[in-house]
mmCIF file of C-alpha atoms in Angstrom:
data_model
loop_
_atom_site.group_PDB
_atom_site.id
_atom_site.type_symbol
_atom_site.label_atom_id
_atom_site.label_comp_id
_atom_site.label_asym_id
_atom_site.label_seq_id
_atom_site.Cartn_x
_atom_site.Cartn_y
_atom_site.Cartn_z
ATOM 1 C CA MET A 1 0.002 0.074 -0.056
ATOM 2 C CA HIS A 2 1.204 3.906 -0.880
ATOM 3 C CA ARG A 3 2.032 5.610 1.923
ATOM 4 C CA LYS A 4 1.616 9.278 2.063
ATOM 5 C CA THR A 5 4.063 10.979 4.209
ATOM 6 C CA LEU A 6 2.870 14.015 4.548
ATOM 7 C CA LEU A 7 -4.851 36.888 16.642
ATOM 8 C CA THR A 8 -3.523 37.578 12.875
ATOM 9 C CA ALA A 9 -1.355 38.662 16.026
ATOM 10 C CA ALA A 10 -0.031 42.426 15.671
ATOM 11 C CA LEU A 11 3.309 41.063 16.160
ATOM 12 C CA LEU A 12 6.097 42.738 14.115
ATOM 13 C CA ALA A 13 8.625 40.727 12.800
ATOM 14 C CA SER A 14 10.805 43.612 14.122
ATOM 15 C CA ALA A 15 9.365 43.171 17.541
ATOM 16 C CA ALA A 16 9.985 39.754 18.285
ATOM 17 C CA PRO A 17 13.319 39.776 20.090
ATOM 18 C CA LEU A 18 12.537 42.548 21.672
ATOM 19 C CA ALA A 19 9.230 41.032 23.923
ATOM 20 C CA LEU A 20 11.182 38.209 23.694
ATOM 21 C CA ALA A 21 14.539 39.380 25.251
ATOM 22 C CA SER A 22 12.329 42.084 27.695
ATOM 23 C CA ALA A 23 11.386 38.184 28.720
ATOM 24 C CA GLY A 24 14.715 37.092 29.133
ATOM 25 C CA VAL A 25 14.469 34.392 26.287
ATOM 26 C CA TRP A 26 15.632 35.421 22.793
ATOM 27 C CA ALA A 27 18.979 35.744 24.543
ATOM 28 C CA ASP A 28 22.137 36.700 22.717
ATOM 29 C CA ALA A 29 24.104 33.838 20.802
ATOM 30 C CA ALA A 30 27.312 35.003 21.902
ATOM 31 C CA ALA A 31 26.080 35.740 26.141
ATOM 32 C CA ALA A 32 26.934 31.708 25.984
ATOM 33 C CA PRO A 33 31.256 31.959 26.719
ATOM 34 C CA GLY A 34 32.378 29.901 23.580
ATOM 35 C CA ALA A 35 29.231 29.237 21.423
ATOM 36 C CA PRO A 36 29.987 27.142 18.278
ATOM 37 C CA THR A 37 27.573 29.009 15.794
ATOM 38 C CA ALA A 38 23.825 28.042 15.257
ATOM 39 C CA PRO A 39 24.036 26.607 11.478
ATOM 40 C CA ALA A 40 22.408 27.528 8.847
ATOM 41 C CA ALA A 41 18.197 27.529 9.194
ATOM 42 C CA ASP A 42 18.137 24.346 7.015
ATOM 43 C CA ASP A 43 20.319 22.821 9.262
ATOM 44 C CA TYR A 44 17.214 22.615 11.992
ATOM 45 C CA GLU A 45 17.174 18.874 11.390
ATOM 46 C CA ALA A 46 21.640 19.132 12.546
ATOM 47 C CA LEU A 47 21.381 20.871 15.793
ATOM 48 C CA VAL A 48 18.431 19.372 16.805
ATOM 49 C CA ALA A 49 20.499 15.627 16.591
ATOM 50 C CA GLU A 50 23.440 16.939 17.917
ATOM 51 C CA PHE A 51 20.981 19.204 20.723
ATOM 52 C CA ASP A 52 19.668 15.162 21.431
ATOM 53 C CA ALA A 53 22.637 13.102 21.396
ATOM 54 C CA ALA A 54 23.614 15.488 24.094
ATOM 55 C CA VAL A 55 20.648 14.758 26.043
ATOM 56 C CA ILE A 56 21.514 11.393 25.478
ATOM 57 C CA GLU A 57 25.081 11.632 26.817
ATOM 58 C CA PHE A 58 23.458 14.129 30.192
ATOM 59 C CA LYS A 59 20.866 11.193 31.311
ATOM 60 C CA ALA A 60 23.631 9.228 30.700
ATOM 61 C CA LYS A 61 26.670 11.308 32.965
ATOM 62 C CA LEU A 62 23.160 12.096 35.662
ATOM 63 C CA LYS A 63 22.555 8.812 35.851
ATOM 64 C CA ALA A 64 26.964 7.505 37.396
ATOM 65 C CA ALA A 65 26.734 11.116 38.772
ATOM 66 C CA ASP A 66 26.662 11.613 43.199
ATOM 67 C CA LYS A 67 24.145 13.405 44.623
ATOM 68 C CA ALA A 68 26.367 16.796 44.151
ATOM 69 C CA THR A 69 27.411 16.305 40.470
ATOM 70 C CA ARG A 70 24.064 16.218 39.398
ATOM 71 C CA ARG A 71 23.050 19.059 41.204
ATOM 72 C CA GLU A 72 25.935 21.499 39.305
ATOM 73 C CA LEU A 73 24.381 19.400 36.358
ATOM 74 C CA ARG A 74 21.526 20.532 35.837
ATOM 75 C CA LYS A 75 22.405 23.815 36.354
ATOM 76 C CA ASN A 76 23.428 23.729 32.970
ATOM 77 C CA ASN A 77 21.275 20.911 30.572
ATOM 78 C CA PRO A 78 20.955 21.129 26.958
ATOM 79 C CA ALA A 79 18.076 22.744 26.340
ATOM 80 C CA LYS A 80 20.011 25.870 28.012
ATOM 81 C CA THR A 81 23.538 25.012 26.617
ATOM 82 C CA TYR A 82 21.841 25.015 23.033
ATOM 83 C CA TRP A 83 18.910 28.179 23.394
ATOM 84 C CA PRO A 84 21.425 30.553 21.357
ATOM 85 C CA ARG A 85 22.359 29.105 18.369
ATOM 86 C CA PHE A 86 18.318 27.983 18.260
ATOM 87 C CA VAL A 87 17.216 31.735 19.376
ATOM 88 C CA ALA A 88 19.823 32.486 16.085
ATOM 89 C CA MET A 89 18.410 29.897 14.022
ATOM 90 C CA SER A 90 14.159 31.410 14.924
ATOM 91 C CA SER A 91 16.379 34.883 14.848
ATOM 92 C CA ALA A 92 17.143 33.876 11.150
ATOM 93 C CA GLY A 93 13.440 33.390 10.066
ATOM 94 C CA GLU A 94 13.543 29.559 10.512
ATOM 95 C CA GLY A 95 9.610 28.203 12.077
ATOM 96 C CA ARG A 96 10.724 25.074 13.819
ATOM 97 C CA ALA A 97 13.350 27.081 14.722
ATOM 98 C CA THR A 98 10.835 29.022 17.727
ATOM 99 C CA LEU A 99 9.101 25.844 18.241
ATOM 100 C CA TRP A 100 11.400 24.491 19.761
ATOM 101 C CA MET A 101 11.522 26.752 21.810
ATOM 102 C CA ALA A 102 8.230 26.675 22.623
ATOM 103 C CA LEU A 103 8.140 23.504 23.702
ATOM 104 C CA ASN A 104 12.009 23.207 25.194
ATOM 105 C CA VAL A 105 11.166 26.459 27.496
ATOM 106 C CA THR A 106 9.703 24.595 31.293
ATOM 107 C CA GLN A 107 13.531 22.734 30.465
ATOM 108 C CA ASN A 108 15.995 26.583 30.302
ATOM 109 C CA LYS A 109 16.575 27.039 34.250
ATOM 110 C CA ASP A 110 17.338 30.350 33.585
ATOM 111 C CA ILE A 111 13.435 31.344 32.543
ATOM 112 C CA ARG A 112 11.118 30.358 36.531
ATOM 113 C CA SER A 113 9.006 28.859 36.207
ATOM 114 C CA LYS A 114 6.733 32.540 36.869
ATOM 115 C CA GLU A 115 8.456 33.721 33.895
ATOM 116 C CA ARG A 116 7.299 31.050 31.550
ATOM 117 C CA GLY A 117 3.817 32.699 29.808
ATOM 118 C CA ALA A 118 6.319 35.722 29.377
ATOM 119 C CA ALA A 119 8.358 34.092 27.779
ATOM 120 C CA LEU A 120 5.745 31.996 25.533
ATOM 121 C CA THR A 121 3.709 34.595 24.312
ATOM 122 C CA PRO A 122 5.525 36.603 22.287
ATOM 123 C CA LEU A 123 7.104 32.080 20.411
ATOM 124 C CA TYR A 124 3.916 31.528 19.646
ATOM 125 C CA GLU A 125 1.925 34.496 18.347
ATOM 126 C CA THR A 126 4.777 35.024 16.254
ATOM 127 C CA LEU A 127 4.486 31.319 14.597
ATOM 128 C CA VAL A 128 0.651 32.275 14.215
ATOM 129 C CA SER A 129 1.028 35.262 12.376
ATOM 130 C CA LYS A 130 4.455 34.040 10.740
ATOM 131 C CA HIS A 131 4.466 30.427 9.715
ATOM 132 C CA ILE A 132 0.816 29.460 10.137
ATOM 133 C CA ALA A 133 0.651 27.185 6.312
ATOM 134 C CA GLU A 134 4.023 25.370 7.163
ATOM 135 C CA PRO A 135 3.396 22.035 6.649
ATOM 136 C CA TRP A 136 4.372 21.049 10.629
ATOM 137 C CA PHE A 137 2.192 23.807 12.621
ATOM 138 C CA ILE A 138 -0.491 20.890 14.130
ATOM 139 C CA ASP A 139 2.846 20.938 16.453
ATOM 140 C CA VAL A 140 2.148 24.318 17.234
ATOM 141 C CA VAL A 141 -1.570 24.336 17.652
ATOM 142 C CA LYS A 142 -0.820 21.168 20.035
ATOM 143 C CA GLY A 143 2.121 23.480 21.822
ATOM 144 C CA ILE A 144 -0.401 26.008 22.781
ATOM 145 C CA ASN A 145 -3.111 23.358 24.328
ATOM 146 C CA ALA A 146 -0.298 21.486 26.013
ATOM 147 C CA GLN A 147 1.373 25.125 27.785
ATOM 148 C CA LYS A 148 -1.709 26.989 28.671
ATOM 149 C CA LYS A 149 -1.113 27.000 32.234
ATOM 150 C CA TYR A 150 2.147 29.167 31.580
ATOM 151 C CA LEU A 151 -0.271 31.560 28.963
ATOM 152 C CA GLY A 152 -3.383 31.578 30.474
ATOM 153 C CA ASN A 153 -7.180 29.920 28.833
ATOM 154 C CA GLU A 154 -8.138 33.051 27.303
ATOM 155 C CA ALA A 155 -5.170 33.934 26.024
ATOM 156 C CA ALA A 156 -4.635 30.452 24.200
ATOM 157 C CA VAL A 157 -8.462 30.598 23.354
ATOM 158 C CA ALA A 158 -7.777 33.942 22.200
ATOM 159 C CA MET A 159 -4.562 32.212 19.483
ATOM 160 C CA PHE A 160 -7.288 29.537 18.824
ATOM 161 C CA GLU A 161 -9.708 31.828 17.236
ATOM 162 C CA ALA A 162 -7.129 33.415 15.414
ATOM 163 C CA ILE A 163 -5.634 29.920 13.995
ATOM 164 C CA VAL A 164 -9.202 29.121 12.869
ATOM 165 C CA GLU A 165 -9.433 32.910 11.149
ATOM 166 C CA SER A 166 -6.259 32.613 8.959
ATOM 167 C CA SER A 167 -6.145 28.971 8.698
ATOM 168 C CA LYS A 168 -6.406 26.873 5.801
ATOM 169 C CA ALA A 169 -5.855 23.028 6.562
ATOM 170 C CA ASP A 170 -8.954 21.104 7.939
ATOM 171 C CA LYS A 171 -6.595 19.315 10.399
ATOM 172 C CA VAL A 172 -4.912 21.713 12.536
ATOM 173 C CA ASN A 173 -8.290 24.437 12.675
ATOM 174 C CA ALA A 174 -10.511 21.112 13.569
ATOM 175 C CA ALA A 175 -7.857 21.495 16.289
ATOM 176 C CA ALA A 176 -8.016 24.280 16.960
ATOM 177 C CA LEU A 177 -11.004 24.322 18.238
ATOM 178 C CA PHE A 178 -11.410 21.156 19.570
ATOM 179 C CA PHE A 179 -8.673 22.746 21.913
ATOM 180 C CA ALA A 180 -10.004 25.978 22.593
ATOM 181 C CA ALA A 181 -12.874 23.936 23.460
ATOM 182 C CA TYR A 182 -11.281 22.079 26.172
ATOM 183 C CA THR A 183 -10.529 25.231 27.066
ATOM 184 C CA ILE A 184 -13.174 27.041 27.776
ATOM 185 C CA GLY A 185 -14.606 24.127 29.201
ATOM 186 C CA SER A 186 -17.518 25.844 32.083
ATOM 187 C CA ASP A 187 -16.640 28.853 31.483
ATOM 188 C CA ASP A 188 -18.528 29.229 27.992
ATOM 189 C CA PRO A 189 -20.337 25.733 27.329
ATOM 190 C CA ASP A 190 -22.630 26.799 24.620
ATOM 191 C CA LYS A 191 -19.670 28.289 23.042
ATOM 192 C CA GLY A 192 -17.651 25.026 23.263
ATOM 193 C CA ARG A 193 -20.681 23.028 22.050
ATOM 194 C CA SER A 194 -20.571 25.163 19.362
ATOM 195 C CA TYR A 195 -16.272 25.236 18.429
ATOM 196 C CA LEU A 196 -16.928 21.251 18.885
ATOM 197 C CA GLU A 197 -20.568 21.498 16.620
ATOM 198 C CA ARG A 198 -18.435 23.370 13.651
ATOM 199 C CA ILE A 199 -15.966 20.948 13.658
ATOM 200 C CA SER A 200 -18.696 18.387 12.522
ATOM 201 C CA LYS A 201 -20.234 20.376 10.354
ATOM 202 C CA ASP A 202 -16.388 21.922 8.583
ATOM 203 C CA TYR A 203 -14.230 19.258 9.074
ATOM 204 C CA PRO A 204 -15.733 15.917 9.968
ATOM 205 C CA LYS A 205 -13.065 14.375 8.083
ATOM 206 C CA THR A 206 -10.424 15.134 10.706
ATOM 207 C CA THR A 207 -9.118 13.223 13.651
ATOM 208 C CA TYR A 208 -11.029 15.577 15.317
ATOM 209 C CA GLY A 209 -14.149 15.079 13.446
ATOM 210 C CA THR A 210 -13.398 10.870 14.190
ATOM 211 C CA ALA A 211 -13.536 12.596 17.943
ATOM 212 C CA VAL A 212 -16.744 14.368 17.737
ATOM 213 C CA THR A 213 -18.517 12.182 16.802
ATOM 214 C CA ALA A 214 -17.717 9.442 18.945
ATOM 215 C CA MET A 215 -18.838 12.170 21.660
ATOM 216 C CA THR A 216 -22.794 12.506 20.471
ATOM 217 C CA THR A 217 -23.058 8.624 18.434
ATOM 218 C CA LYS A 218 -26.073 6.787 20.979
ATOM 219 C CA PRO A 219 -25.213 3.244 21.235
ATOM 220 C CA ALA A 220 -27.746 1.687 19.478
ATOM 221 C CA GLN A 221 -25.060 2.412 16.763
ATOM 222 C CA SER A 222 -22.565 0.488 18.573
ATOM 223 C CA GLU A 223 -24.453 -2.582 19.584
ATOM 224 C CA VAL A 224 -22.635 -6.203 17.414
ATOM 225 C CA GLY A 225 -24.123 -6.544 13.930
ATOM 226 C CA GLN A 226 -24.088 -3.371 13.676
ATOM 227 C CA ILE A 227 -21.824 -1.698 10.571
ATOM 228 C CA ALA A 228 -18.739 0.217 12.374
ATOM 229 C CA PRO A 229 -19.561 3.948 11.963
ATOM 230 C CA ASN A 230 -16.467 5.354 10.068
ATOM 231 C CA PHE A 231 -13.731 7.273 11.422
ATOM 232 C CA TYR A 232 -10.629 9.066 10.629
ATOM 233 C CA ALA A 233 -7.401 9.536 11.666
ATOM 234 C CA GLU A 234 -3.848 9.652 11.376
ATOM 235 C CA ALA A 235 -0.552 6.951 11.833
ATOM 236 C CA PHE A 236 2.501 7.878 13.276
ATOM 237 C CA ASP A 237 4.936 9.061 9.987
ATOM 238 C CA GLY A 238 2.132 10.575 8.861
ATOM 239 C CA PHE A 239 -0.582 8.267 6.329
ATOM 240 C CA GLU A 240 -4.289 9.504 6.830
ATOM 241 C CA PHE A 241 -6.372 7.063 6.464
ATOM 242 C CA SER A 242 -10.423 6.065 7.405
ATOM 243 C CA LEU A 243 -12.100 2.808 8.138
ATOM 244 C CA GLU A 244 -14.209 3.218 4.739
ATOM 245 C CA ASP A 245 -10.832 2.519 3.135
ATOM 246 C CA TYR A 246 -11.227 -1.130 3.845
ATOM 247 C CA ARG A 247 -14.858 -1.653 3.443
ATOM 248 C CA GLY A 248 -15.150 -5.510 2.033
ATOM 249 C CA LYS A 249 -11.947 -6.680 4.132
ATOM 250 C CA VAL A 250 -10.759 -8.046 7.509
ATOM 251 C CA VAL A 251 -10.085 -5.154 9.809
ATOM 252 C CA VAL A 252 -9.176 -5.659 13.461
ATOM 253 C CA LEU A 253 -8.851 -2.348 15.562
ATOM 254 C CA ASP A 254 -6.617 -2.859 18.427
ATOM 255 C CA PHE A 255 -7.793 -0.575 21.047
ATOM 256 C CA TYR A 256 -4.415 0.409 24.262
ATOM 257 C CA GLY A 257 -3.495 2.368 26.557
ATOM 258 C CA PHE A 258 -2.422 3.885 29.360
ATOM 259 C CA TRP A 259 -2.913 4.356 33.002
#
């Protein structure tokens, strides 16, 4: 089988470095003594691979160290030491480096917990305003959802709404509406329901459309002998499929979870 591989913020490009600097995030790459020059934007994957290798080495040292040594090692973990290089790459316009900074902000011990919201906001605003058409932008939506406790629910919902206004990707919009619905929660249940209804209406052929369908499916529709409701899903490698693709064939569904 062939497998396919897969707000509108008022933040100006020139304002981003200033906003990040004020949050203690947009550090000068030269501030790290001996820090190598950041690779070009097209070497993002190489930098991530180098960082991942450094994390493995760091964890091995941490495991072998005594308590006092571990304390010193943690002060300069890979996220902190590699931070200036990702900053330089982000400043050059590589959006994936900006996303890396957002997703790793909790690992940079120079940014205290109470400062994370101020650090994350300009990063995500830059991503929404400049990189919304990128194929990896779905990870931005997931990142906003995962870090909304630092951004604040109101700010997160505003970002989700801005994404839906500007994005042309169904799965991105469905994800933004889905997360917005659950971020609002009991504060505005009617608005939350309106987001879910919009997913059903405009983006049914997405994994989040499937989730909304499952939430509204009546038990009688799932009894033995009934035709299984269609659903849409995406494999780990980005391959998108639906149950209807396999209609007439034997299909085994393996449901599992972690508790």
